[in-house]
XYZ file of C-alpha atoms in Angstrom:
117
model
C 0.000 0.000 0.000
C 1.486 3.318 -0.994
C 2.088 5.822 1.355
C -0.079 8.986 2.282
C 1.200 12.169 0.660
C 2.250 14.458 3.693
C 1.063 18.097 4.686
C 4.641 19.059 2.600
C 4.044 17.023 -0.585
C -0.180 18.676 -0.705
C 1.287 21.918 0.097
C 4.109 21.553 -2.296
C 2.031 20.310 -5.042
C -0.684 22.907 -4.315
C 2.655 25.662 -4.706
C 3.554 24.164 -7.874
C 0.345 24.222 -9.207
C -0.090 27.672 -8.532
C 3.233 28.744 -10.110
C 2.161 26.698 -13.324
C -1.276 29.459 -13.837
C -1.419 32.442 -16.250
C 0.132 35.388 -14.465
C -1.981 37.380 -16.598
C -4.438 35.869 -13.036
C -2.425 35.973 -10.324
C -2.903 38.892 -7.770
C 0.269 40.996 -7.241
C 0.427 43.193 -4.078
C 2.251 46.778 -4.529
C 3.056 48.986 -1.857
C 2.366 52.850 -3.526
C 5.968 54.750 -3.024
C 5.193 57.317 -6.001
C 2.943 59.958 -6.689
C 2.588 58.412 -10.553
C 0.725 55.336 -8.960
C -2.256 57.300 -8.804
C -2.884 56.350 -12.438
C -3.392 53.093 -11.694
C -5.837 53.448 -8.535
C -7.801 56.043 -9.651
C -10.324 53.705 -11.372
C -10.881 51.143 -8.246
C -10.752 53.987 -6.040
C -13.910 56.283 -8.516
C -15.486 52.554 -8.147
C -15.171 52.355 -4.151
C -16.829 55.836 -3.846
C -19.660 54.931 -6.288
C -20.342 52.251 -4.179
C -19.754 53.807 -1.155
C -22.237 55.877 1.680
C -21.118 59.109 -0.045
C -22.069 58.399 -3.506
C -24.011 61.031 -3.441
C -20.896 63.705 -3.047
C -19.455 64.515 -6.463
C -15.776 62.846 -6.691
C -12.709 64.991 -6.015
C -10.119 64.008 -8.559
C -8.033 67.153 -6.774
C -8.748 65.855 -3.347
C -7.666 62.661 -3.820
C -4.502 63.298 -5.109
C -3.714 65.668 -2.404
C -4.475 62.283 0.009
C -2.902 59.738 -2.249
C 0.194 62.315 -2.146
C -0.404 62.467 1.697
C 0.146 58.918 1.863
C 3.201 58.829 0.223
C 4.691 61.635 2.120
C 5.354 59.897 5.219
C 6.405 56.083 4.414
C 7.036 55.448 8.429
C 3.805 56.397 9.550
C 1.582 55.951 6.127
C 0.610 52.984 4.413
C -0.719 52.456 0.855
C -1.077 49.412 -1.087
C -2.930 48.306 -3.899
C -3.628 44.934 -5.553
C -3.644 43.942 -9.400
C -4.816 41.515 -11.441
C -3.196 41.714 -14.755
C -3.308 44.975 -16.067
C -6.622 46.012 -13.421
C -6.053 47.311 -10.087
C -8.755 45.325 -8.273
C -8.180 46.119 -4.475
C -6.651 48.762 -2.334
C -6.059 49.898 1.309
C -4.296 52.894 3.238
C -3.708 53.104 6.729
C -1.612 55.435 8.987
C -0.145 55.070 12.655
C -0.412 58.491 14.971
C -1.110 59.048 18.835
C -3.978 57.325 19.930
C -6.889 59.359 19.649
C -8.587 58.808 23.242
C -5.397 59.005 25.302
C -2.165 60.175 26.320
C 0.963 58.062 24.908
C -0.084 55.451 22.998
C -0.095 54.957 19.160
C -3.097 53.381 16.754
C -3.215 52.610 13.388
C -6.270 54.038 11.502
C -7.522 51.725 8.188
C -8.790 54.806 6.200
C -9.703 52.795 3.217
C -9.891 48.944 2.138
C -11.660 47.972 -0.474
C -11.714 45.321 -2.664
C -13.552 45.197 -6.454
């Protein structure tokens, strides 16, 4: 009787399978670190605020770049990362870290956006 394929040999094959797909489908992650990323979030981001509570507030192409820019301005405190899926961006998040906002000497990280097409 042949042996039962380990946790390593599933999770190996599973790997190896993965590696064999299109890339044209796999999701790459990118952290945003300059301000000419904004070309390729703009669309997902127009699409999260279509979708979102405040659909109802005309767009801000201005004001977004001025946070998008924010983001980038501060790398140790800011966070900004989007996801694509070939040549789509299809998912994005930014966060930043500051002093907690009820107290006195601690620090919190805010998720200011995550959203994911």
């Amino acid at each position: 009787m042949p042996a039962k394929a380990g946790v390593s040999t599933t999770v190996r094959r599973t790997v190896d399978t993965a590696a064999r797909q299109d890339s044209a489908n796999r999701l790459k992650f990118f952290r945003a670190t300059r301000p000419e990323e904004i070309a390729l979030v703009e669309a997902v981001v127009r699409e999260y605020h279509a979708e979102s509570r405040y659909a109802h507030i005309p767009f801000s192409k201005e004001k977004f770049g001025r946070f998008f820019r924010h983001q980038l301005r501060d790398p140790e405190n800011t966070l900004a990362v989007y996801v694509r899926q070939g040549d789509r961006t299809v998912a994005l998040m930014s966060a930043e870290a500051g002093d907690y906002l009820l107290g006195i000497g601690g620090r919190m990280v805010m998720v200011n956006t995550m959203y994911v097409s």
